[in-house]
Coordinates of C-alpha atoms and ligand atoms in Angstrom, one line a residue:
X1 CA 0.0 0.0 0.0
X2 CA 1.4 3.4 -1.0
X3 CA 2.1 5.7 2.0
X4 CA 1.7 9.4 2.4
X5 CA 3.2 11.6 5.1
X6 CA 1.3 11.3 8.4
X7 CA -1.0 14.1 9.4
X8 CA -2.7 14.8 12.7
X9 CA -6.2 14.7 11.4
X10 CA -7.7 13.2 8.2
X11 CA -11.1 14.7 7.3
X12 CA -13.3 12.6 5.0
X13 CA -15.3 14.9 2.8
X14 CA -14.8 18.6 1.8
X15 CA -18.4 19.8 2.4
X16 CA -18.7 23.1 4.2
X17 CA -18.6 21.5 7.6
X18 CA -15.5 19.5 6.8
X19 CA -13.9 22.8 5.7
X20 CA -15.0 24.7 8.9
X21 CA -13.7 21.8 11.0
X22 CA -10.4 21.8 9.1
X23 CA -9.9 25.5 9.6
X24 CA -10.3 25.5 13.4
X25 CA -8.0 22.4 13.8
X26 CA -5.3 23.9 11.5
X27 CA -5.6 27.2 13.3
X28 CA -4.9 25.4 16.6
X29 CA -1.7 24.0 15.0
X30 CA -2.8 20.6 13.9
X31 CA -1.7 19.2 10.5
X32 CA -5.0 18.6 8.6
X33 CA -5.7 16.7 5.4
X34 CA -9.1 16.9 3.7
X35 CA -10.1 14.2 1.2
X36 CA -13.0 15.1 -1.1
X37 CA -14.5 12.6 -3.4
X38 CA -15.7 15.1 -6.0
X39 CA -13.5 17.3 -8.2
X40 CA -15.0 20.3 -6.5
X41 CA -15.1 21.4 -2.8
X42 CA -18.2 22.3 -0.9
X43 CA -20.5 19.3 -0.9
X44 CA -24.1 20.5 -1.1
X45 CA -22.9 24.1 -1.2
X46 CA -21.4 24.5 -4.6
X47 CA -21.9 26.6 -7.7
X48 CA -21.6 24.9 -11.1
X49 CA -22.3 25.7 -14.7
X50 CA -25.3 23.5 -15.7
X51 CA -25.7 24.9 -19.2
X52 CA -23.2 26.8 -21.3
X53 CA -23.1 30.4 -19.9
X54 CA -25.6 29.6 -17.0
X55 CA -24.3 28.9 -13.5
X56 CA -26.2 28.3 -10.3
X57 CA -26.0 26.9 -6.8
X58 CA -26.4 23.3 -7.7
X59 CA -28.1 22.1 -4.6
X60 CA -28.4 24.4 -1.6
X61 CA -29.3 27.8 -2.9
X62 CA -30.1 30.3 -0.1
X63 CA -28.2 31.4 2.9
X64 CA -29.3 32.3 6.5
X65 CA -28.1 29.6 8.9
X66 CA -24.4 30.2 8.4
X67 CA -23.2 31.2 11.9
X68 CA -21.9 34.8 12.3
X69 CA -19.1 33.6 14.5
X70 CA -17.9 31.3 11.7
X71 CA -18.2 34.1 9.1
X72 CA -16.0 36.2 11.4
X73 CA -13.5 33.6 12.5
X74 CA -12.8 32.4 9.0
X75 CA -12.9 36.0 7.7
X76 CA -15.2 34.9 4.9
X77 CA -16.0 38.4 3.8
X78 CA -12.3 39.1 3.5
X79 CA -12.0 36.0 1.4
X80 CA -14.5 37.3 -1.0
X81 CA -17.9 36.3 0.3
X82 CA -20.8 38.7 -0.2
X83 CA -24.3 38.0 1.0
X84 CA -27.2 40.2 -0.1
X85 CA -30.7 40.3 1.2
X86 CA -33.7 39.5 -0.9
X87 CA -35.7 42.7 -1.6
X88 CA -38.8 40.8 -0.5
X89 CA -38.7 37.7 1.7
X90 CA -41.5 35.6 0.2
X91 CA -44.1 35.8 -2.5
X92 CA -47.1 33.5 -2.6
X93 CA -49.1 33.8 -5.8
X94 CA -52.7 32.5 -5.8
X95 CA -54.7 31.3 -8.7
X96 CA -57.6 33.6 -8.0
X97 CA -55.4 36.6 -9.0
X98 CA -54.5 37.6 -5.5
X99 CA -51.1 37.2 -3.8
X100 CA -49.4 37.6 -0.5
X101 CA -46.0 39.4 -0.3
X102 CA -44.1 39.0 3.0
X103 CA -41.2 41.2 3.8
X104 CA -39.9 44.0 6.0
X105 CA -42.5 46.7 6.5
X106 CA -45.0 45.0 4.2
X107 CA -46.3 41.9 5.9
X108 CA -49.0 43.4 8.0
X109 CA -50.8 45.3 5.2
X110 CA -50.5 42.3 3.0
X111 CA -51.9 39.9 5.5
X112 CA -54.7 42.3 6.2
X113 CA -55.9 41.8 2.6
X114 CA -56.9 38.3 3.8
X115 CA -57.6 38.8 7.5
X116 CA -57.3 41.9 9.7
X117 CA -57.4 39.6 12.8
X118 CA -54.3 37.8 11.4
X119 CA -52.5 41.0 10.7
X120 CA -53.1 42.1 14.3
X121 CA -51.6 38.9 15.6
X122 CA -48.4 39.1 13.6
X123 CA -46.4 41.0 16.2
X124 CA -47.3 38.7 19.0
X125 CA -46.5 35.7 16.9
X126 CA -43.0 37.0 16.0
X127 CA -42.3 38.0 19.6
X128 CA -43.3 34.6 21.0
X129 CA -41.5 32.6 18.3
X130 CA -38.5 35.0 18.7
X131 CA -38.1 34.0 22.4
X132 CA -38.0 30.3 21.5
X133 CA -35.7 30.6 18.5
X134 CA -33.3 32.7 20.6
X135 CA -32.9 29.8 23.0
X136 CA -32.5 27.2 20.3
X137 CA -30.1 29.5 18.3
X138 CA -28.0 29.8 21.4
X139 CA -27.5 26.1 21.4
X140 CA -26.2 25.8 17.9
X141 CA -22.5 26.3 18.7
X142 CA -22.7 24.2 21.8
X143 CA -22.0 20.5 22.3
X144 CA -25.1 18.8 23.7
X145 CA -24.7 17.2 27.1
X146 CA -23.8 13.6 26.3
X147 CA -25.6 10.6 27.8
X148 CA -22.8 8.4 29.0
X149 CA -22.7 5.1 30.9
X150 CA -19.0 5.5 31.6
X151 CA -19.1 6.3 35.4
X152 CA -19.3 9.4 37.5
X153 CA -16.1 11.1 36.2
X154 CA -17.3 11.1 32.6
X155 CA -20.9 11.9 33.6
X156 CA -20.0 14.9 35.8
X157 CA -19.2 17.5 33.1
X158 CA -22.2 16.3 31.1
X159 CA -24.4 16.9 34.2
X160 CA -22.9 20.4 34.5
X161 CA -23.8 21.1 30.8
X162 CA -27.3 19.7 31.4
X163 CA -27.6 22.0 34.4
X164 CA -26.6 25.1 32.4
X165 CA -29.2 24.1 29.8
X166 CA -31.9 23.7 32.5
X167 CA -31.0 27.2 33.7
X168 CA -31.5 28.7 30.3
X169 CA -34.8 26.9 29.9
X170 CA -35.8 28.1 33.3
X171 CA -35.2 31.7 32.2
X172 CA -37.8 31.5 29.5
X173 CA -41.2 32.9 30.6
X174 CA -44.0 30.4 30.9
X175 CA -45.6 31.3 27.6
X176 CA -42.3 30.7 25.8
X177 CA -41.8 27.4 27.6
X178 CA -45.3 26.3 26.4
X179 CA -44.4 27.4 22.9
X180 CA -41.2 25.4 22.9
X181 CA -43.1 22.3 24.0
X182 CA -45.7 22.9 21.3
X183 CA -43.1 23.3 18.6
X184 CA -41.2 20.2 19.7
X185 CA -44.2 18.0 20.1
X186 CA -46.9 19.3 17.7
X187 CA -47.1 19.9 14.0
X188 CA -46.4 23.2 12.3
X189 CA -50.0 23.1 11.0
X190 CA -51.6 22.8 14.4
X191 CA -49.3 25.5 15.8
X192 CA -50.2 27.9 12.9
X193 CA -53.9 27.1 13.0
X194 CA -53.8 28.3 16.7
X195 CA -52.4 31.6 15.6
X196 CA -54.0 32.5 12.3
X197 CA -57.2 32.0 10.3
X198 CA -56.3 32.9 6.7
X199 CA -54.6 30.3 4.5
X200 CA -51.9 32.4 2.7
X201 CA -49.9 33.5 5.8
X202 CA -50.2 30.0 7.2
X203 CA -48.8 28.6 3.9
X204 CA -45.8 31.0 3.9
X205 CA -44.9 30.3 7.5
X206 CA -45.8 26.6 7.3
X207 CA -43.6 26.0 4.2
X208 CA -40.6 26.3 6.6
X209 CA -42.1 23.2 8.4
X210 CA -41.9 21.0 5.3
X211 CA -38.7 22.2 3.6
X212 CA -36.5 19.1 3.4
X213 CA -39.1 17.3 5.5
X214 CA -41.0 14.5 3.9
X215 CA -44.1 15.0 6.0
X216 CA -47.4 16.7 6.1
X217 CA -47.4 20.1 7.9
X218 CA -49.9 18.4 10.1
X219 CA -47.4 15.7 11.3
X220 CA -45.7 16.1 14.7
X221 CA -42.1 17.1 14.2
X222 CA -42.8 19.6 11.5
X223 CA -43.1 22.2 14.3
X224 CA -39.4 21.8 15.0
X225 CA -38.4 22.0 11.3
X226 CA -40.3 25.3 11.1
X227 CA -38.2 26.5 14.1
X228 CA -35.0 25.2 12.5
X229 CA -35.5 27.4 9.5
X230 CA -35.9 30.5 11.7
X231 CA -32.5 30.1 13.4
X232 CA -30.5 32.1 11.0
X233 CA -30.0 35.7 9.9
X234 CA -28.7 37.8 7.0
X235 CA -26.4 40.7 7.8
X236 CA -27.8 40.9 11.3
X237 CA -31.5 40.5 10.4
X238 CA -32.9 37.6 12.3
X239 CA -34.8 34.9 10.4
X240 CA -34.0 36.5 7.0
X241 CA -32.7 34.5 4.0
X242 CA -30.3 35.9 1.5
X243 CA -28.2 35.2 -1.5
X244 CA -24.4 34.6 -1.7
X245 CA -23.1 36.5 -4.8
X246 CA -21.8 33.8 -7.1
X247 CA -24.0 31.2 -5.5
X248 CA -23.5 28.9 -2.6
X249 CA -20.1 27.9 -4.0
X250 CA -18.9 31.4 -3.0
X251 CA -19.4 30.4 0.6
X252 CA -17.3 27.2 0.3
X253 CA -14.7 28.8 -1.9
X254 CA -14.2 31.5 0.8
X255 CA -13.9 28.7 3.3
X256 CA -11.3 26.9 1.2
X257 CA -9.3 30.1 1.1
X258 CA -9.5 30.3 4.9
X259 CA -8.3 26.7 5.1
X260 CA -5.4 27.3 2.7
X261 CA -4.3 30.3 4.8
X262 CA -4.0 27.9 7.7
X263 CA -2.1 25.3 5.7
X264 CA -4.8 22.7 5.4
X265 CA -3.9 20.1 2.7
X266 CA -6.9 19.4 0.4
X267 CA -7.1 16.6 -2.1
X268 CA -9.9 16.6 -4.7
X269 CA -11.0 13.5 -6.6
X270 CA -9.9 11.5 -3.5
X271 CA -12.8 9.2 -2.5
X272 CA -12.2 7.4 0.7
X273 CA -12.9 3.7 0.6
X274 CA -12.6 2.8 4.3
X275 CA -11.5 4.0 7.7
X276 CA -8.3 2.4 8.7
X277 CA -8.5 0.8 12.2
X278 CA -5.6 -0.3 14.3
X279 CA -5.9 -1.8 17.7
X280 CA -9.5 -0.7 17.8
X281 CA -8.6 2.9 17.1
X282 CA -9.2 5.0 13.9
X283 CA -5.7 5.4 12.5
X284 CA -6.3 7.0 9.1
X285 CA -8.2 6.3 5.9
X286 CA -7.7 4.3 2.7
X287 CA -8.7 5.9 -0.6
X288 CA -10.4 4.1 -3.5
X289 CA -7.0 4.1 -5.3
X290 CA -5.5 2.1 -2.4
X291 CA -3.5 5.1 -1.1
X292 CA -3.5 5.3 2.8
X293 CA -3.4 8.5 4.8
X294 CA -2.4 7.8 8.3
X295 CA -3.6 10.1 11.0
X296 CA -4.0 10.4 14.8
X297 CA -7.7 11.1 14.4
X298 CA -10.3 10.7 11.6
X299 CA -13.2 13.1 11.2
X300 CA -16.1 12.3 8.9
X301 CA -18.1 14.9 7.1
X302 CA -20.3 12.2 5.7
X303 CA -23.8 11.4 6.8
X304 CA -23.8 8.8 9.5
X305 CA -25.5 6.1 7.4
X306 CA -22.9 6.4 4.6
X307 CA -20.0 6.4 7.1
X308 CA -21.0 3.5 9.2
X309 CA -22.6 1.3 6.5
X310 CA -20.0 1.8 3.8
X311 CA -16.7 3.0 5.3
X312 CA -16.4 1.3 8.6
X313 CA -16.1 -2.5 9.1
X314 CA -19.4 -3.3 10.9
X315 CA -17.7 -6.0 13.0
X316 CA -15.8 -3.2 14.8
X317 CA -19.0 -1.4 15.9
X318 CA -21.1 -2.1 19.0
X319 CA -24.1 -4.1 17.9
X320 CA -26.7 -1.7 19.3
X321 CA -25.1 1.3 17.7
X322 CA -25.1 -0.6 14.3
X323 CA -28.8 -1.3 14.7
X324 CA -29.5 2.3 15.6
X325 CA -27.6 3.5 12.5
X326 CA -29.6 1.0 10.4
X327 CA -32.8 2.6 11.8
X328 CA -31.6 6.2 11.4
X329 CA -34.2 7.8 9.2
X330 CA -33.1 9.6 6.1
X331 CA -35.0 10.9 3.0
X332 CA -36.1 14.5 2.9
X333 CA -38.3 13.9 -0.2
X334 CA -37.0 16.8 -2.3
X335 CA -36.3 17.3 -6.0
X336 CA -34.0 20.1 -7.1
X337 CA -34.0 21.8 -10.4
X338 CA -31.9 24.5 -12.0
X339 CA -33.4 26.1 -15.1
X340 CA -31.9 28.5 -17.6
X341 CA -34.5 31.1 -18.6
X342 CA -34.8 33.3 -21.7
X343 CA -36.8 35.8 -19.7
X344 CA -38.1 36.6 -16.3
X345 CA -41.3 34.8 -15.1
X346 CA -44.5 36.8 -15.4
X347 CA -47.0 35.9 -12.7
X348 CA -50.7 36.3 -13.6
X349 CA -51.4 37.9 -10.3
X350 CA -48.5 40.4 -10.6
X351 CA -47.1 40.3 -14.2
X352 CA -44.7 43.3 -13.9
X353 CA -41.1 43.1 -12.9
X354 CA -40.5 43.9 -9.2
X355 CA -39.1 42.9 -5.8
X356 CA -41.3 39.8 -5.8
X357 CA -38.9 38.2 -8.3
X358 CA -36.1 38.4 -5.8
X359 CA -38.2 36.5 -3.2
X360 CA -38.6 32.9 -2.2
X361 CA -41.7 32.3 -4.4
X362 CA -43.8 29.6 -2.8
X363 CA -46.3 27.7 -4.9
X364 CA -48.5 26.0 -2.3
X365 CA -51.5 28.2 -1.4
X366 CA -52.4 26.5 1.9
X367 CA -51.4 24.0 4.5
X368 CA -54.1 21.7 3.2
X369 CA -52.5 21.8 -0.3
X370 CA -49.2 20.7 1.3
X371 CA -50.9 18.0 3.3
X372 CA -52.5 16.6 0.1
X373 CA -49.2 16.9 -1.8
X374 CA -47.5 14.8 0.8
X375 CA -50.1 12.1 0.8
X376 CA -50.2 12.0 -3.0
X377 CA -46.4 11.5 -3.0
X378 CA -46.7 8.5 -0.7
X379 CA -49.0 6.9 -3.1
X380 CA -47.8 8.1 -6.5
X381 CA -44.2 9.4 -6.0
X382 CA -45.2 13.0 -6.3
X383 CA -48.3 15.1 -6.5
X384 CA -50.0 16.4 -9.6
X385 CA -50.2 19.6 -7.5
X386 CA -46.8 19.7 -6.0
X387 CA -45.1 22.2 -3.6
X388 CA -42.5 24.2 -5.4
X389 CA -40.3 27.0 -4.1
X390 CA -38.7 29.1 -6.8
X391 CA -35.9 31.6 -6.6
X392 CA -34.6 33.6 -9.5
X393 CA -31.1 34.5 -8.1
X394 CA -30.0 36.3 -11.3
X395 CA -32.3 39.1 -10.2
X396 CA -29.8 39.8 -7.4
X397 CA -26.7 38.5 -9.1
X398 CA -25.6 39.2 -12.6
X399 CA -22.7 36.7 -12.5
X400 CA -25.0 33.7 -13.0
X401 CA -26.5 34.1 -16.5
X402 CA -25.8 35.9 -19.8
X403 CA -27.1 39.5 -20.0
X404 CA -30.9 39.5 -20.5
X405 CA -31.2 35.8 -19.5
X406 CA -31.9 34.4 -16.1
X407 CA -31.5 31.3 -13.9
X408 CA -34.0 29.9 -11.4
X409 CA -33.7 27.4 -8.6
X410 CA -36.7 25.2 -8.1
X411 CA -36.9 23.4 -4.8
X412 CA -39.7 20.8 -5.0
X413 CA -41.0 19.3 -1.8
X414 CA -42.8 16.0 -1.3
X415 CA -41.4 13.7 -3.9
X416 CA -40.9 10.2 -2.6
X417 CA -37.3 9.3 -1.7
X418 CA -38.0 5.9 -3.2
X419 CA -40.8 5.6 -5.7
X420 CA -43.7 3.6 -4.2
X421 CA -44.2 1.4 -7.3
X422 CA -40.6 0.3 -7.3
X423 CA -39.6 2.2 -10.4
X424 CA -36.2 3.9 -10.6
X425 CA -36.0 7.7 -10.4
X426 CA -33.9 7.4 -13.6
X427 CA -37.1 6.4 -15.4
X428 CA -39.3 9.1 -13.9
X429 CA -36.9 12.1 -13.7
X430 CA -38.3 13.9 -16.7
X431 CA -41.9 13.2 -15.9
X432 CA -41.6 14.6 -12.5
X433 CA -39.7 17.6 -13.7
X434 CA -42.3 18.3 -16.4
X435 CA -45.0 18.4 -13.7
X436 CA -42.9 20.9 -11.6
X437 CA -42.4 23.2 -14.5
X438 CA -46.1 22.9 -15.5
X439 CA -47.0 23.9 -12.0
X440 CA -45.0 27.1 -12.1
X441 CA -46.5 27.7 -15.6
X442 CA -50.0 27.6 -14.2
X443 CA -49.1 30.6 -12.0
X444 CA -46.7 32.3 -14.5
X445 CA -48.0 31.5 -18.0
X446 CA -45.2 31.3 -20.5
X447 CA -42.7 30.0 -17.9
X448 CA -42.4 26.6 -19.5
X449 CA -41.7 28.1 -22.9
X450 CA -39.0 30.3 -21.4
X451 CA -36.9 27.3 -20.2
X452 CA -33.9 27.0 -22.3
X453 CA -32.3 24.1 -20.4
X454 CA -32.8 22.3 -17.1
X455 CA -30.8 20.3 -14.6
X456 CA -33.0 17.9 -12.6
X457 CA -31.8 16.3 -9.4
X458 CA -34.0 13.6 -8.0
X459 CA -33.4 12.1 -4.6
X460 CA -31.4 9.4 -6.4
X461 CA -29.2 12.0 -8.1
X462 CA -28.6 13.8 -4.8
X463 CA -27.4 10.5 -3.4
X464 CA -25.2 9.7 -6.4
X465 CA -23.6 13.2 -6.8
X466 CA -23.4 14.4 -3.2
X467 CA -23.4 11.2 -1.2
X468 CA -26.7 12.2 0.4
X469 CA -28.2 8.9 1.4
X470 CA -31.9 8.7 0.4
X471 CA -31.4 12.2 -1.1
X472 CA -31.5 13.6 2.5
X473 CA -30.5 17.2 2.4
X474 CA -30.1 17.4 6.2
X475 CA -28.0 14.2 6.6
X476 CA -31.0 12.7 8.5
X477 CA -34.5 13.7 9.5
X478 CA -34.8 16.5 12.0
X479 CA -37.0 14.6 14.4
X480 CA -36.9 14.6 18.2
X481 CA -35.1 11.3 18.5
X482 CA -32.5 12.4 16.0
X483 CA -31.8 15.8 17.4
X484 CA -29.5 17.5 19.9
X485 CA -27.9 14.9 22.3
X486 CA -29.5 12.1 20.2
X487 CA -27.9 13.2 16.8
X488 CA -27.0 10.8 15.3
X489 CA -27.5 8.4 18.2
X490 CA -28.1 8.9 21.9
X491 CA -24.7 8.5 23.7
X492 CA -22.8 10.0 20.7
X493 CA -24.2 13.5 20.6
X494 CA -20.7 15.0 21.4
X495 CA -19.2 14.3 17.9
X496 CA -17.3 11.3 19.3
X497 CA -18.2 8.0 17.6
X498 CA -18.0 4.6 19.2
X499 CA -14.5 4.0 18.1
X500 CA -11.6 6.0 19.7
X501 CA -10.2 8.5 17.3
X502 CA -13.3 8.7 15.1
X503 CA -15.5 11.8 15.0
X504 CA -18.4 13.1 13.1
X505 CA -18.4 16.8 11.9
X506 CA -21.3 16.8 9.3
X507 CA -24.9 17.7 9.4
X508 CA -25.8 14.3 10.9
X509 CA -24.5 15.7 14.2
X510 CA -25.9 18.6 16.2
X511 CA -27.4 21.0 15.2
X512 CA -28.3 19.2 12.0
X513 CA -28.6 20.2 8.4
X514 CA -28.4 23.5 6.5
X515 CA -25.4 25.6 5.6
X516 CA -24.6 26.5 9.2
X517 CA -20.9 25.4 9.7
X518 CA -22.0 24.6 13.3
X519 CA -21.3 20.9 13.4
X520 CA -17.8 21.5 11.9
X521 CA -17.1 24.2 14.5
X522 CA -18.3 22.1 17.4
X523 CA -16.6 18.9 16.3
X524 CA -13.3 20.8 16.0
X525 CA -13.6 22.0 19.6
X526 CA -14.2 18.4 20.9
X527 CA -11.3 17.0 18.8
X528 CA -9.0 19.7 20.2
X529 CA -10.0 18.8 23.7
X530 CA -9.0 15.2 23.1
X531 CA -5.7 16.2 21.5
X532 CA -4.9 18.4 24.5
X533 CA -5.7 15.5 26.8
Ligands
FAD1 C1 -31.0 20.2 -2.9 C2 -30.6 20.8 -1.6 C3 -31.1 22.1 -1.3 C4 -30.7 22.7 -0.1 N1 -31.0 24.0 0.2 C5 -30.4 24.6 1.3 C6 -30.5 26.0 1.4 O1 -31.0 26.7 0.5 N2 -29.9 26.6 2.5 C7 -29.3 25.8 3.4 O2 -28.8 26.4 4.4 N3 -29.2 24.5 3.3 C8 -29.7 23.9 2.2 N4 -29.5 22.5 2.1 C9 -28.9 21.8 3.1 C10 -27.4 22.0 3.2 O3 -26.9 22.2 1.9 C11 -26.7 20.7 3.7 O4 -27.4 20.3 4.9 C12 -25.3 21.0 4.0 O5 -24.7 21.6 2.9 C13 -24.5 19.8 4.4 O6 -23.2 20.1 4.6 P1 -22.2 19.1 5.2 O7 -20.8 19.8 5.2 O8 -22.6 18.6 6.5 O9 -22.2 17.9 4.3 P2 -22.1 17.7 2.7 O10 -22.3 19.0 2.0 O11 -23.0 16.6 2.3 O12 -20.6 17.3 2.5 C14 -20.1 15.9 2.5 C15 -19.0 15.8 1.6 O13 -18.4 14.5 1.7 C16 -18.1 14.1 0.4 N5 -18.0 12.6 0.3 C17 -19.0 11.7 0.3 N6 -18.5 10.5 0.3 C18 -17.1 10.6 0.4 C19 -16.0 9.7 0.4 N7 -16.2 8.4 0.4 N8 -14.8 10.2 0.4 C20 -14.5 11.5 0.4 N9 -15.5 12.4 0.4 C21 -16.8 12.0 0.4 C22 -19.2 14.7 -0.5 O14 -18.8 14.7 -1.8 C23 -19.4 16.0 0.1 O15 -18.5 17.0 -0.4 C24 -29.9 21.9 0.9 C25 -29.4 20.7 0.5 C26 -29.7 20.2 -0.7 C27 -29.1 18.8 -1.1

């Protein structure tokens, strides 16, 4: 077997979390090697040309959750990152000719078009949700208290952490405590029905509960997913979503520069075949080409199912852990499309150009529509009336398309991770994509005819290209038993896996999916603690 110089840490995968983790470790003086399977860094946060002259964020497409501390520590702005706000947050076109526009200074008047009672309740809704999201946001860069059976000495620091958490929970007022419980235990739909009576505002807010969540908005668990999508900010504006100029690849390219400045060694086209184990300890990795990289510690940016079912000898894992990983639920039920457009979409309800074309355009007029779309997908693979969010990033960024032309990101929810009739997504890709485009066309006639080219990524494509098992954009469902101290498995919520020297730094660890950088940041802290020991 060929040998390469030893390093302190080998990181499997150059997704954004792998890069963040690499940065902090190298900054602390460790020799770090990142091995990325693809020929491009960034994992699900990349920008690629999908048609000559047309570039777009291939998978993830909008930014909010990226932690301000990480932006500052990695000096991402100095490395070229620029994030701009949408001119309008969301736009919900309706078939009856009306629409709802949601954004700073506009939401109240807009909601009042449908219900004055709902408009009056907006401030209280945001205030109450704000208290809960502040608490959860504050936990993102923390390591959850770990459940350990390793005796009092190991348990004591975890008890202290749990105590600090209890104190923060205690500081919430009673209403916020009740809201937190409701959001963790109930559905987004039930929560929103308690607050509002008109469909459009419930649809705009409820969409957050089903993004990357193959579930009805009326299923328990969707409440937390709604909260998860509110944890970010853009340029200091809490809960806002924005656009990285140059697409999401600009985020990871800036991270790569930060890593390079710290001396991180990065290999592209370097798929790892297995984790090297010696005397029960992770001792490096072996690449597909047989090359070994020996290291004192191995950190995986992969989703836990992929890591433990493909790269680690199962005989070396505790039986219960293996069973839990087998049962770990993945499959976010999403189809992603990039389209090259000869012109901007013209919505029947608002045909002129305007700020609404910079917004997250949600095609799903009500929670009931989303509920039906989910149930149809369970039976037929996708709904004839699907849920589509569309963004036209070229309205904010002229680097993506030739002058006069545009690119749009279509993020289609509620497509079955595995088709219920056993067919392959390879045989249904175009049929599903046609339905998504026809759906946008219903609200913006002429849209289909303006599509010059399209790139369609089914759940199967997301798995093949990005290693996202089941096409899961979050590295595992964001459900109570797969969150916080239980992500990925209770007893391993502290980034340490059940093999000495092996760590997880990807979205399958706390605080889960999205372009946050938080798992990478937190994993680095725990690895450094162990190195210092
Ligand atoms: C379609 C889609 C839309 C999304 N939209 C958004 C959005 O708009 N905003 C947002 O915040 N989040 C979004 N997300 C979620 C977010 O992008 C992901 O949760 C996040 O990027 C995951 O980052 P990560 O670093 O944890 O893992 P990944 O990005 O999955 O990185 C893992 C890396 O490991 C590499 N790898 C896999 N196997 C191997 C191997 N054997 N050897 C070496 N390397 C390997 C992969 O190629 C990849 O680069 C979206 C995701 C998808 C897929």
